[in-house]
Short mmCIF file of C-alpha atoms and ligand atoms in Angstrom, two decimals:
data_model
loop_
_atom_site.label_atom_id
_atom_site.label_comp_id
_atom_site.label_asym_id
_atom_site.label_seq_id
_atom_site.Cartn_x
_atom_site.Cartn_y
_atom_site.Cartn_z
CA MET A 1 192.47 178.06 124.09
CA THR A 2 196.17 178.73 123.51
CA ALA A 3 198.42 175.88 122.40
CA TYR A 4 199.80 175.48 125.88
CA GLU A 5 196.35 175.48 127.46
CA LYS A 6 195.55 172.57 125.15
CA VAL A 7 198.71 170.79 126.31
CA THR A 8 197.55 171.22 129.91
CA ALA A 9 194.04 170.03 129.04
CA ALA A 10 195.40 167.01 127.19
CA ARG A 11 197.33 166.05 130.32
CA ASP A 12 194.36 166.56 132.66
CA ALA A 13 193.90 163.48 134.80
CA LYS A 14 190.12 163.84 134.66
CA LYS A 15 189.76 163.60 130.90
CA LEU A 16 188.57 160.49 129.06
CA THR A 17 191.16 157.74 128.51
CA SER A 18 191.30 154.90 125.97
CA ILE A 19 189.42 152.61 128.37
CA ASP A 20 186.57 155.15 128.53
CA PHE A 21 186.43 155.33 124.74
CA ILE A 22 186.37 151.55 124.46
CA ALA A 23 183.69 151.16 127.14
CA ARG A 24 181.47 153.92 125.74
CA MET A 25 181.75 152.80 122.12
CA PHE A 26 181.86 149.02 122.38
CA GLY A 27 180.37 148.18 125.76
CA ASP A 28 180.15 144.48 126.53
CA SER A 29 181.32 143.40 123.09
CA PHE A 30 184.95 144.19 124.03
CA ILE A 31 187.17 141.21 124.86
CA GLU A 32 190.59 142.21 126.19
CA LEU A 33 193.64 140.29 124.92
CA HIS A 34 196.96 140.36 126.72
CA GLY A 35 200.68 139.94 126.17
CA ASP A 36 203.32 140.20 123.49
CA ARG A 37 204.14 136.43 123.57
CA ARG A 38 207.79 137.39 124.05
CA TYR A 39 208.32 139.02 127.40
CA SER A 40 205.25 140.23 129.28
CA ASP A 41 201.95 142.09 129.21
CA ASP A 42 202.42 145.86 129.17
CA LYS A 43 199.47 147.53 130.87
CA ALA A 44 200.24 150.87 129.25
CA VAL A 45 198.65 149.32 126.16
CA VAL A 46 195.08 148.05 126.36
CA ALA A 47 193.97 145.90 123.43
CA GLY A 48 191.38 143.46 122.29
CA LEU A 49 188.46 142.66 120.01
CA ALA A 50 185.11 144.36 119.75
CA MET A 51 182.04 144.73 117.56
CA LEU A 52 181.50 148.01 115.77
CA TYR A 53 177.82 147.53 114.88
CA ASP A 54 178.13 144.20 113.03
CA THR A 55 181.80 144.51 112.06
CA PRO A 56 184.48 142.87 114.22
CA VAL A 57 187.40 145.23 114.90
CA THR A 58 190.75 145.07 116.69
CA VAL A 59 191.07 147.93 119.19
CA ILE A 60 194.42 149.07 120.62
CA GLY A 61 194.87 152.03 122.96
CA LEU A 62 197.61 153.69 124.96
CA GLU A 63 196.13 153.89 128.45
CA LYS A 64 197.17 156.40 131.12
CA GLY A 65 194.83 155.14 133.86
CA ARG A 66 191.88 156.94 135.43
CA ASN A 67 193.05 157.29 139.05
CA THR A 68 196.34 157.27 140.94
CA LYS A 69 196.39 153.52 141.42
CA GLU A 70 195.60 152.83 137.78
CA ARG A 71 198.08 155.43 136.60
CA MET A 72 200.87 153.69 138.50
CA GLU A 73 199.80 150.31 137.11
CA ARG A 74 199.58 151.69 133.57
CA ASN A 75 202.91 153.51 133.86
CA PHE A 76 201.10 156.76 132.96
CA GLY A 77 200.53 155.51 129.43
CA GLN A 78 204.24 155.27 128.68
CA ALA A 79 204.70 151.94 126.95
CA HIS A 80 207.73 149.68 127.07
CA PRO A 81 208.88 147.73 123.99
CA GLU A 82 206.58 144.84 124.98
CA GLY A 83 203.60 147.21 124.75
CA TYR A 84 204.41 148.07 121.16
CA ARG A 85 205.08 144.40 120.43
CA LYS A 86 201.69 143.43 121.87
CA ALA A 87 200.12 146.03 119.60
CA LEU A 88 201.95 144.68 116.56
CA ARG A 89 201.03 141.09 117.40
CA LEU A 90 197.36 142.01 117.45
CA MET A 91 197.63 144.07 114.26
CA LYS A 92 199.15 141.06 112.49
CA GLN A 93 196.30 138.95 113.82
CA ALA A 94 193.84 141.55 112.52
CA GLU A 95 195.53 141.38 109.11
CA LYS A 96 195.09 137.62 109.01
CA PHE A 97 191.33 137.98 109.49
CA ARG A 98 191.20 141.23 107.51
CA ARG A 99 189.70 142.91 110.54
CA PRO A 100 190.03 146.72 110.68
CA VAL A 101 192.31 148.16 113.38
CA LEU A 102 191.29 151.12 115.54
CA CYS A 103 194.01 152.79 117.63
CA PHE A 104 193.63 155.34 120.42
CA VAL A 105 196.72 157.40 121.24
CA ASP A 106 197.20 159.08 124.60
CA THR A 107 200.80 159.17 125.82
CA SER A 108 203.46 161.67 126.74
CA GLY A 109 205.87 159.34 124.94
CA ALA A 110 207.49 155.92 124.94
CA PHE A 111 208.98 155.06 128.31
CA CYS A 112 212.60 156.13 128.86
CA GLY A 113 214.40 153.80 131.22
CA ILE A 114 217.02 151.10 131.52
CA GLY A 115 214.70 148.15 130.89
CA ALA A 116 213.06 149.84 127.92
CA GLU A 117 216.46 150.49 126.34
CA GLU A 118 217.74 146.98 127.12
CA ARG A 119 214.72 145.44 125.42
CA GLY A 120 215.03 147.64 122.33
CA GLN A 121 212.59 150.55 122.59
CA GLY A 122 213.89 152.01 119.32
CA GLN A 123 213.69 148.67 117.53
CA ALA A 124 210.13 148.02 118.75
CA ILE A 125 208.87 151.41 117.54
CA ALA A 126 210.73 151.09 114.24
CA GLU A 127 209.22 147.68 113.58
CA ASN A 128 205.68 148.89 114.29
CA ILE A 129 206.06 151.86 111.97
CA MET A 130 207.50 149.74 109.17
CA GLU A 131 204.99 146.89 109.50
CA MET A 132 201.97 149.19 109.82
CA MET A 133 202.95 150.86 106.57
CA THR A 134 202.09 147.68 104.65
CA LEU A 135 199.54 146.02 106.96
CA LYS A 136 196.86 144.60 104.66
CA THR A 137 193.84 145.74 106.61
CA PRO A 138 192.40 149.20 107.31
CA ILE A 139 193.94 151.18 110.19
CA LEU A 140 192.44 154.30 111.77
CA THR A 141 194.11 156.19 114.62
CA ILE A 142 192.46 158.73 116.91
CA LEU A 143 194.54 161.02 119.14
CA ILE A 144 192.44 161.51 122.27
CA GLY A 145 194.87 163.43 124.50
CA GLU A 146 198.64 163.64 124.31
CA GLY A 147 200.45 162.42 121.23
CA GLY A 148 204.08 162.31 122.31
CA SER A 149 206.62 161.63 119.60
CA GLY A 150 207.76 158.16 118.48
CA GLY A 151 205.75 156.51 121.24
CA ALA A 152 202.58 157.92 119.63
CA LEU A 153 203.65 157.36 116.03
CA ALA A 154 204.14 153.66 116.80
CA LEU A 155 200.30 153.42 116.81
CA ALA A 156 199.65 156.16 114.26
CA VAL A 157 200.83 154.89 110.89
CA ALA A 158 197.26 154.67 109.64
CA ASP A 159 195.06 155.27 106.59
CA GLU A 160 193.63 158.28 108.42
CA VAL A 161 194.58 160.02 111.66
CA TRP A 162 191.90 161.94 113.56
CA MET A 163 192.23 164.19 116.59
CA LEU A 164 189.99 165.44 119.36
CA GLU A 165 189.89 169.22 119.07
CA ASN A 166 191.90 169.73 122.27
CA ALA A 167 194.39 166.91 121.74
CA VAL A 168 198.03 167.64 120.91
CA TYR A 169 200.61 165.80 118.79
CA SER A 170 204.27 166.71 118.78
CA VAL A 171 207.80 165.48 118.23
CA ILE A 172 208.82 166.72 121.70
CA SER A 173 207.12 168.15 124.79
CA PRO A 174 207.05 171.97 124.82
CA GLU A 175 209.00 171.89 128.11
CA GLY A 176 211.70 169.69 126.59
CA CYS A 177 211.87 171.86 123.50
CA ALA A 178 212.16 175.09 125.51
CA SER A 179 214.82 173.72 127.82
CA ILE A 180 216.96 172.30 125.00
CA LEU A 181 216.64 175.22 122.57
CA TRP A 182 216.33 178.15 124.94
CA LYS A 183 217.71 176.65 128.16
CA ASP A 184 214.51 177.79 129.86
CA SER A 185 211.63 175.39 130.46
CA THR A 186 209.35 178.26 131.56
CA LYS A 187 209.19 179.22 127.88
CA ALA A 188 207.10 176.10 127.23
CA PRO A 189 204.05 178.16 126.14
CA GLU A 190 206.12 179.83 123.40
CA ALA A 191 207.49 176.43 122.37
CA ALA A 192 203.96 175.00 122.24
CA GLU A 193 202.97 177.72 119.75
CA ALA A 194 206.11 177.29 117.66
CA LEU A 195 205.84 173.49 117.46
CA LYS A 196 202.38 173.68 115.80
CA MET A 197 201.03 170.85 117.88
CA THR A 198 197.28 171.61 118.00
CA ALA A 199 194.62 169.93 115.88
CA PRO A 200 193.91 172.95 113.61
CA ASP A 201 197.65 173.45 112.94
CA LEU A 202 198.15 169.77 112.18
CA PHE A 203 195.14 169.73 109.90
CA LYS A 204 196.62 172.62 107.90
CA LEU A 205 199.93 170.75 107.65
CA GLY A 206 198.16 167.66 106.28
CA VAL A 207 199.14 165.48 109.26
CA ILE A 208 195.53 164.69 110.26
CA GLU A 209 192.28 164.19 108.31
CA ARG A 210 189.60 165.09 110.82
CA ILE A 211 189.04 167.11 114.00
CA ILE A 212 186.45 165.84 116.49
CA ARG A 213 184.46 168.39 118.49
CA GLN A 214 184.58 167.80 122.23
CA PRO A 215 181.35 168.53 124.07
CA LYS A 216 181.58 170.32 127.44
CA ALA A 217 179.32 167.91 129.30
CA ASP A 218 177.54 164.82 127.95
CA GLU A 219 179.69 162.95 125.42
CA THR A 220 177.03 160.45 124.32
CA LYS A 221 176.47 162.19 121.00
CA MET A 222 180.18 162.43 120.30
CA PHE A 223 180.58 158.69 120.75
CA GLU A 224 177.56 157.94 118.58
CA SER A 225 178.77 160.11 115.70
CA LEU A 226 182.31 158.78 116.11
CA LYS A 227 181.02 155.24 115.69
CA ILE A 228 179.19 156.18 112.51
CA LEU A 229 182.22 157.98 111.05
CA ILE A 230 184.63 155.18 111.96
CA SER A 231 182.29 152.59 110.54
CA ARG A 232 181.98 154.48 107.22
CA THR A 233 185.75 154.90 106.97
CA PHE A 234 186.37 151.20 107.57
CA GLU A 235 183.66 150.26 105.11
CA LYS A 236 185.25 152.45 102.43
CA ASN A 237 188.74 151.05 103.08
CA LEU A 238 187.63 147.42 103.34
CA ALA A 239 186.36 147.75 99.77
CA LEU A 240 189.88 148.52 98.51
CA SER A 241 192.33 145.88 97.30
CA ASP A 242 195.42 145.24 99.47
CA ASP A 243 197.51 147.10 96.96
CA GLU A 244 195.20 150.12 96.76
CA LEU A 245 194.99 150.28 100.54
CA THR A 246 198.73 150.13 101.28
CA SER A 247 199.64 152.38 98.34
CA ALA A 248 197.28 155.06 99.64
CA ARG A 249 198.78 154.73 103.10
CA TYR A 250 202.29 155.05 101.68
CA GLU A 251 201.34 158.14 99.67
CA ARG A 252 199.67 159.70 102.70
CA PHE A 253 203.00 159.81 104.52
CA ARG A 254 205.13 160.21 101.40
CA LYS A 255 203.68 163.62 100.63
CA ILE A 256 203.90 165.13 104.15
CA GLY A 257 206.48 167.91 104.20
CA ARG A 258 207.74 167.07 100.74
CA PRO A 259 210.09 169.87 99.63
CA GLU A 260 209.16 171.55 96.32
CA MET B 1 209.43 162.42 126.81
CA ASP B 2 212.17 164.03 124.84
CA LEU B 3 214.42 162.02 122.64
CA PHE B 4 217.35 164.29 122.58
CA SER B 5 220.75 163.60 123.91
CA PHE B 6 223.18 165.90 122.28
CA ARG B 7 226.58 164.86 123.44
CA LYS B 8 229.52 167.19 123.59
CA PRO B 9 232.24 166.52 121.01
CA LYS B 10 234.58 163.91 122.38
CA ASN B 11 237.69 166.01 121.86
CA GLU B 12 238.68 169.52 120.95
CA LEU B 13 239.62 168.66 117.41
CA GLU B 14 236.00 168.00 116.52
CA SER B 15 234.87 171.42 117.60
CA GLN B 16 237.45 173.25 115.47
CA PRO B 17 236.04 174.87 112.36
CA ASN B 18 237.33 173.28 109.19
CA GLU B 19 238.54 176.49 107.53
CA GLN B 20 241.80 176.52 109.41
CA GLN B 21 243.06 173.34 107.82
CA ASN B 22 245.03 174.96 105.02
CA ILE B 23 247.09 177.33 107.17
CA PRO B 24 250.72 176.16 107.12
CA PHE B 25 251.79 176.88 110.72
CA ILE B 26 251.91 174.16 113.29
CA PRO B 27 248.65 174.40 115.14
CA GLU B 28 248.01 173.38 118.69
CA GLU B 29 245.52 170.87 117.45
CA MET B 30 248.38 168.89 115.98
CA TRP B 31 247.87 166.73 119.01
CA VAL B 32 244.74 165.02 120.12
CA LYS B 33 244.20 163.12 123.34
CA CYS B 34 242.52 159.74 123.12
CA PRO B 35 239.56 159.79 125.51
CA LYS B 36 239.89 156.07 126.16
CA CYS B 37 243.62 155.54 126.85
CA ASN B 38 244.67 159.19 127.37
CA THR B 39 247.54 158.85 124.90
CA MET B 40 248.51 162.04 123.07
CA LEU B 41 248.27 161.21 119.38
CA LEU B 42 249.56 163.13 116.38
CA THR B 43 246.43 164.24 114.56
CA THR B 44 247.92 163.21 111.23
CA ASP B 45 248.68 159.69 112.49
CA MET B 46 245.15 159.36 113.79
CA GLU B 47 243.68 160.66 110.52
CA GLU B 48 245.78 158.27 108.45
CA ASN B 49 244.61 155.41 110.64
CA LEU B 50 240.91 156.03 109.71
CA ARG B 51 240.57 158.18 112.85
CA ILE B 52 241.26 155.19 115.07
CA CYS B 53 243.60 155.56 118.06
CA THR B 54 246.91 153.93 117.10
CA LYS B 55 247.42 152.80 120.68
CA CYS B 56 244.11 151.35 121.88
CA GLY B 57 241.86 151.23 118.82
CA HIS B 58 239.38 153.85 120.05
CA HIS B 59 237.20 155.11 117.18
CA PHE B 60 237.04 158.90 116.90
CA ARG B 61 234.04 160.37 115.14
CA MET B 62 234.29 160.76 111.39
CA ASN B 63 232.37 163.18 109.17
CA ALA B 64 230.28 162.14 106.17
CA ARG B 65 232.82 163.06 103.48
CA GLN B 66 235.58 161.12 105.24
CA ARG B 67 233.28 158.15 105.57
CA ILE B 68 232.24 158.18 101.92
CA LYS B 69 235.91 158.31 100.95
CA MET B 70 236.53 155.32 103.19
CA LEU B 71 233.64 153.18 101.86
CA ALA B 72 233.18 154.10 98.19
CA ASP B 73 235.68 152.99 95.56
CA ASP B 74 237.83 155.91 94.37
CA GLU B 75 236.02 158.45 92.18
CA THR B 76 232.81 156.42 92.00
CA PHE B 77 230.48 158.39 94.30
CA THR B 78 227.78 160.45 92.57
CA GLU B 79 225.71 162.53 94.96
CA HIS B 80 221.91 162.66 94.61
CA ASP B 81 219.73 165.64 95.56
CA ALA B 82 222.79 167.66 96.54
CA ASP B 83 220.88 170.94 96.19
CA MET B 84 217.95 170.03 98.42
CA THR B 85 218.10 172.38 101.39
CA SER B 86 216.20 172.72 104.64
CA THR B 87 213.82 175.64 104.94
CA ASN B 88 211.90 177.02 107.89
CA ILE B 89 208.68 175.16 107.09
CA LEU B 90 206.99 175.94 110.42
CA ASP B 91 208.29 179.54 110.77
CA PHE B 92 210.05 178.39 113.90
CA PRO B 93 211.75 181.30 115.70
CA GLY B 94 215.50 181.45 115.06
CA TYR B 95 215.64 178.40 112.76
CA GLU B 96 216.95 180.25 109.66
CA LYS B 97 219.89 181.59 111.65
CA LYS B 98 220.60 178.13 113.04
CA LEU B 99 220.58 176.66 109.54
CA GLU B 100 222.90 179.37 108.23
CA LYS B 101 225.35 178.74 111.04
CA ALA B 102 225.19 174.98 110.55
CA ARG B 103 225.98 175.07 106.83
CA THR B 104 229.66 174.67 106.09
CA LYS B 105 231.58 173.78 102.96
CA ASN B 106 231.54 170.10 103.85
CA ALA B 107 228.22 169.77 105.64
CA LYS B 108 225.19 171.24 103.91
CA GLU B 109 222.57 168.88 105.32
CA SER B 110 222.49 166.12 107.92
CA VAL B 111 222.75 163.40 105.28
CA ILE B 112 224.60 162.89 102.01
CA CYS B 113 222.97 160.38 99.65
CA GLY B 114 224.15 158.99 96.35
CA GLU B 115 225.34 155.96 94.45
CA CYS B 116 228.80 154.49 94.16
CA LYS B 117 230.70 151.28 93.77
CA ILE B 118 231.78 149.39 96.85
CA GLY B 119 234.28 146.69 95.92
CA GLY B 120 233.09 147.17 92.35
CA ILE B 121 229.43 146.61 93.30
CA LYS B 122 226.93 149.35 92.48
CA THR B 123 225.38 150.46 95.76
CA VAL B 124 223.21 153.29 97.04
CA LEU B 125 225.06 154.92 99.94
CA CYS B 126 223.58 157.36 102.49
CA VAL B 127 225.86 158.80 105.15
CA MET B 128 224.56 161.01 107.94
CA ASP B 129 226.71 163.83 109.25
CA ALA B 130 227.08 164.86 112.89
CA ASP B 131 228.70 168.11 111.74
CA PHE B 132 225.32 169.41 110.57
CA MET B 133 223.00 170.02 113.54
CA MET B 134 224.15 166.78 115.15
CA GLY B 135 222.65 164.70 112.36
CA SER B 136 219.14 165.63 113.42
CA MET B 137 216.26 164.39 111.26
CA GLY B 138 214.67 167.19 109.28
CA THR B 139 212.27 167.00 106.35
CA VAL B 140 215.16 167.11 103.89
CA THR B 141 216.95 164.30 105.73
CA GLY B 142 213.84 162.13 105.47
CA GLU B 143 213.15 163.07 101.87
CA LYS B 144 216.70 162.34 100.71
CA ILE B 145 216.76 158.95 102.44
CA THR B 146 213.30 158.10 101.10
CA ARG B 147 214.37 158.98 97.54
CA ALA B 148 217.52 156.91 97.96
CA PHE B 149 215.48 153.82 98.89
CA GLU B 150 212.96 154.42 96.10
CA TYR B 151 215.82 154.80 93.61
CA ALA B 152 217.48 151.62 94.88
CA ALA B 153 214.21 149.66 94.67
CA ASP B 154 213.72 150.86 91.11
CA LYS B 155 217.29 150.01 90.05
CA LYS B 156 217.42 146.79 92.11
CA MET B 157 220.41 148.07 94.04
CA PRO B 158 221.45 147.37 97.64
CA VAL B 159 221.48 150.22 100.17
CA VAL B 160 224.05 151.01 102.84
CA VAL B 161 223.13 153.69 105.38
CA CYS B 162 225.60 154.99 107.97
CA THR B 163 223.58 156.55 110.77
CA VAL B 164 224.54 159.28 113.21
CA SER B 165 221.87 161.39 114.86
CA GLY B 166 221.04 163.32 117.99
CA GLY B 167 217.36 162.69 117.21
CA ALA B 168 214.57 164.80 115.83
CA ARG B 169 214.92 168.30 114.36
CA MET B 170 212.85 170.17 116.93
CA GLN B 171 212.51 173.24 114.73
CA GLU B 172 210.56 171.17 112.20
CA GLY B 173 208.21 169.85 114.87
CA ILE B 174 205.72 167.24 113.71
CA MET B 175 207.25 167.27 110.21
CA SER B 176 210.41 165.81 111.72
CA LEU B 177 208.37 163.04 113.37
CA MET B 178 206.62 162.23 110.09
CA GLN B 179 209.99 161.47 108.47
CA MET B 180 210.20 158.35 110.62
CA ALA B 181 207.08 157.01 108.91
CA LYS B 182 208.09 158.21 105.45
CA THR B 183 211.57 156.65 105.54
CA SER B 184 210.28 153.41 107.09
CA GLY B 185 207.74 153.12 104.28
CA ALA B 186 210.48 153.43 101.68
CA VAL B 187 212.68 150.91 103.52
CA LYS B 188 209.75 148.46 103.56
CA ARG B 189 209.08 148.85 99.83
CA HIS B 190 212.76 148.30 99.01
CA SER B 191 212.72 145.27 101.31
CA ASP B 192 209.51 143.83 99.81
CA ALA B 193 211.14 144.16 96.38
CA GLY B 194 213.92 141.89 97.63
CA GLY B 195 216.58 144.56 98.10
CA LEU B 196 219.36 144.23 100.68
CA TYR B 197 219.70 146.99 103.26
CA ILE B 198 222.78 147.18 105.49
CA THR B 199 222.80 149.64 108.39
CA VAL B 200 226.04 150.88 109.91
CA LEU B 201 225.40 152.49 113.30
CA THR B 202 227.98 155.13 114.17
CA ASP B 203 228.44 157.37 117.19
CA PRO B 204 225.88 158.55 118.30
CA THR B 205 222.72 156.97 116.86
CA THR B 206 219.73 158.00 118.96
CA GLY B 207 216.08 159.11 119.03
CA GLY B 208 213.89 159.06 115.95
CA VAL B 209 216.60 157.66 113.71
CA THR B 210 217.08 154.69 116.05
CA ALA B 211 213.29 154.29 116.17
CA SER B 212 213.08 154.12 112.38
CA PHE B 213 215.51 153.26 109.59
CA ALA B 214 218.56 152.63 111.83
CA MET B 215 216.85 149.53 113.27
CA GLU B 216 215.26 148.35 110.02
CA GLY B 217 218.30 146.94 108.20
CA ASP B 218 218.45 143.31 107.07
CA ILE B 219 221.92 143.38 108.54
CA ILE B 220 222.74 145.87 111.31
CA LEU B 221 226.41 146.59 111.93
CA ALA B 222 227.79 148.96 114.55
CA GLU B 223 231.19 150.58 114.92
CA PRO B 224 232.98 150.17 118.26
CA ASP B 225 232.61 153.07 120.73
CA THR B 226 229.16 153.91 119.40
CA LEU B 227 226.25 155.11 121.48
CA VAL B 228 223.09 153.33 120.30
CA ALA B 229 219.96 154.48 122.09
CA PHE B 230 216.35 155.55 121.80
CA ALA B 231 216.56 157.82 124.83
CA GLY B 232 220.14 158.89 125.48
CA PRO B 233 221.88 158.27 128.81
CA ARG B 234 221.51 161.87 130.00
CA VAL B 235 217.77 161.78 129.43
CA ILE B 236 217.44 158.56 131.39
CA GLU B 237 219.62 159.79 134.24
CA GLN B 238 217.67 163.04 134.49
CA THR B 239 214.18 161.65 134.22
CA MET B 240 214.60 158.39 136.07
CA ARG B 241 217.37 159.28 138.51
CA GLN B 242 218.61 155.76 137.85
CA LYS B 243 222.28 154.91 137.90
CA LEU B 244 223.21 153.43 134.55
CA PRO B 245 224.96 150.06 134.17
CA ARG B 246 228.55 150.06 132.94
CA ASP B 247 228.90 150.26 129.14
CA PHE B 248 225.15 150.99 128.93
CA GLN B 249 224.04 151.67 125.33
CA THR B 250 227.47 151.10 123.80
CA SER B 251 227.65 149.07 120.60
CA GLU B 252 229.00 146.14 122.62
CA PHE B 253 226.01 146.45 124.98
CA VAL B 254 223.38 146.45 122.22
CA LEU B 255 225.19 143.52 120.58
CA GLN B 256 224.92 141.58 123.82
CA LYS B 257 221.22 142.53 124.13
CA GLY B 258 220.58 141.21 120.62
CA PHE B 259 219.89 144.34 118.61
CA VAL B 260 222.84 144.40 116.21
CA ASP B 261 224.32 141.63 114.09
CA ALA B 262 227.96 142.51 114.60
CA VAL B 263 230.32 145.16 115.91
CA VAL B 264 232.83 145.80 113.15
CA SER B 265 235.91 147.96 113.53
CA ARG B 266 236.39 150.66 110.93
CA ASP B 267 239.45 149.10 109.29
CA ASN B 268 237.37 146.00 108.55
CA LEU B 269 234.11 147.74 107.63
CA LYS B 270 234.40 148.04 103.86
CA ASN B 271 235.65 144.48 103.59
CA THR B 272 232.68 143.23 105.63
CA ILE B 273 230.18 145.19 103.53
CA VAL B 274 231.65 143.82 100.29
CA LYS B 275 231.42 140.27 101.64
CA LEU B 276 227.78 140.81 102.62
CA LEU B 277 226.90 142.29 99.22
CA LYS B 278 228.47 139.30 97.45
CA ILE B 279 226.74 136.76 99.70
CA HIS B 280 223.45 138.35 98.66
CA GLY B 281 224.30 137.83 95.00
CA TYR B 282 225.26 141.37 94.05
CA CYS B 283 228.07 141.27 91.51
CA GLU B 284 230.93 143.47 90.41
CA GLU B 285 230.23 145.47 87.28
CA VAL B 286 232.12 144.00 84.37
CA PRO B 287 233.49 146.88 82.27
CA GLU B 288 232.09 146.87 78.72
CA GLN B 289 234.55 146.04 75.97
ZN1 ZN C 1 243.49 155.27 122.68
#
């Protein structure tokens, strides 16, 4: 697949969303928790507690919705500040109980609108990024579709970041990039190549640690192996001291794109 | 959703290349029109007044060198990492040419970092520059700011950052996005070590800079007439087809919404920073005998 074909696939309404991942991996053990305790409950973020084998985990996902009705309700996975604040509230709660945090990212970006700006979209994202950097519990983020800019990063300051093989992660949409730089949004495919937004490109750049193969049909095996891999990663990171854990996370981002 | 809202320069003066400044004939740009009150101002009067309109107090944009001169005590600024330059890390088409064109005598990168004395108090000062690719956040921008915070944490110094940014540096793709995490990590470490960080938001502060270190100060100040946004007004108008409220995303608006501590006019800025530094226990250097 070309980079732009992956962008199209990542946006496909029929693909698995965060809710599917949660249901298939955690089943009945998942308890959804709502609200940021400040303004409202943002449905673009689905979050709660679950059991990963016998380990309790906090799960947070950006949710696009699985049909038209849900997509409207979920604002197409574009979170408002209260969505990011709900996520941070539950991460802080996870820290208190030293419960690992698992994030699923699937969003074209943080919502752009009057209300979002009035309630401090930039501030909400900034706070998440800063607080996640020193959160004293393991964090693992998996990009399962679109990873759009700051709105994705606000759930992706983690010990490790994994990606489905056809997911994308970028600072700007290829259409936006092409129209700003070349005044021509039809050049989006060229922009998609140039932005290096596919999993193999990002792996080479050191932005992600692992690429997850996507089966054509039955995903049961993928979910089973994911659970094992996630569980091992959490186990490894739970064994670290707070200082070792947060220092490693700092270094992970500190070295990305460091000029010689 | 894209984060970019590159605004046109507010007046013709800003789009003039700097090289012409030494030519001794009277140029047309001797006059500049204030966009707020429409008064024709003598450029020299406006410059001498810290680029503030002498009639109505409108703040014109100011470049990084001018701002450092305004904030740092005379002859005290030492630049750090002055030679660090952006390269085409992703082999993005046309980026080298863009960089070449953007580099001028006064603006070599989108941020100048260093240490200085402000009111006699040793401070790390980072000033972003709209004259270089609209202050966009590249890898070098993030690295210089990160080093500045690490240096300040090590030396137990306060940090003042003046922000101005059109957002991410598209040509550096994901590497530009990662700078938000990298800088925020350094801000957090400096903060956890007890260091004071004062942000000064200047026109325009948008996108990834707003969604990282611009909003992470212990004290956040904004200049008047400053656009403070995550998504700029043009992006919102285009994508949402919503009519924007009056004064939307101005410094006065974000003050009212609770996201900045104070709007401080430029002629009072240094004084305010010095007061804040002193309140946090930072002292003037006593010269050795
Ligand atoms: Zn005026």
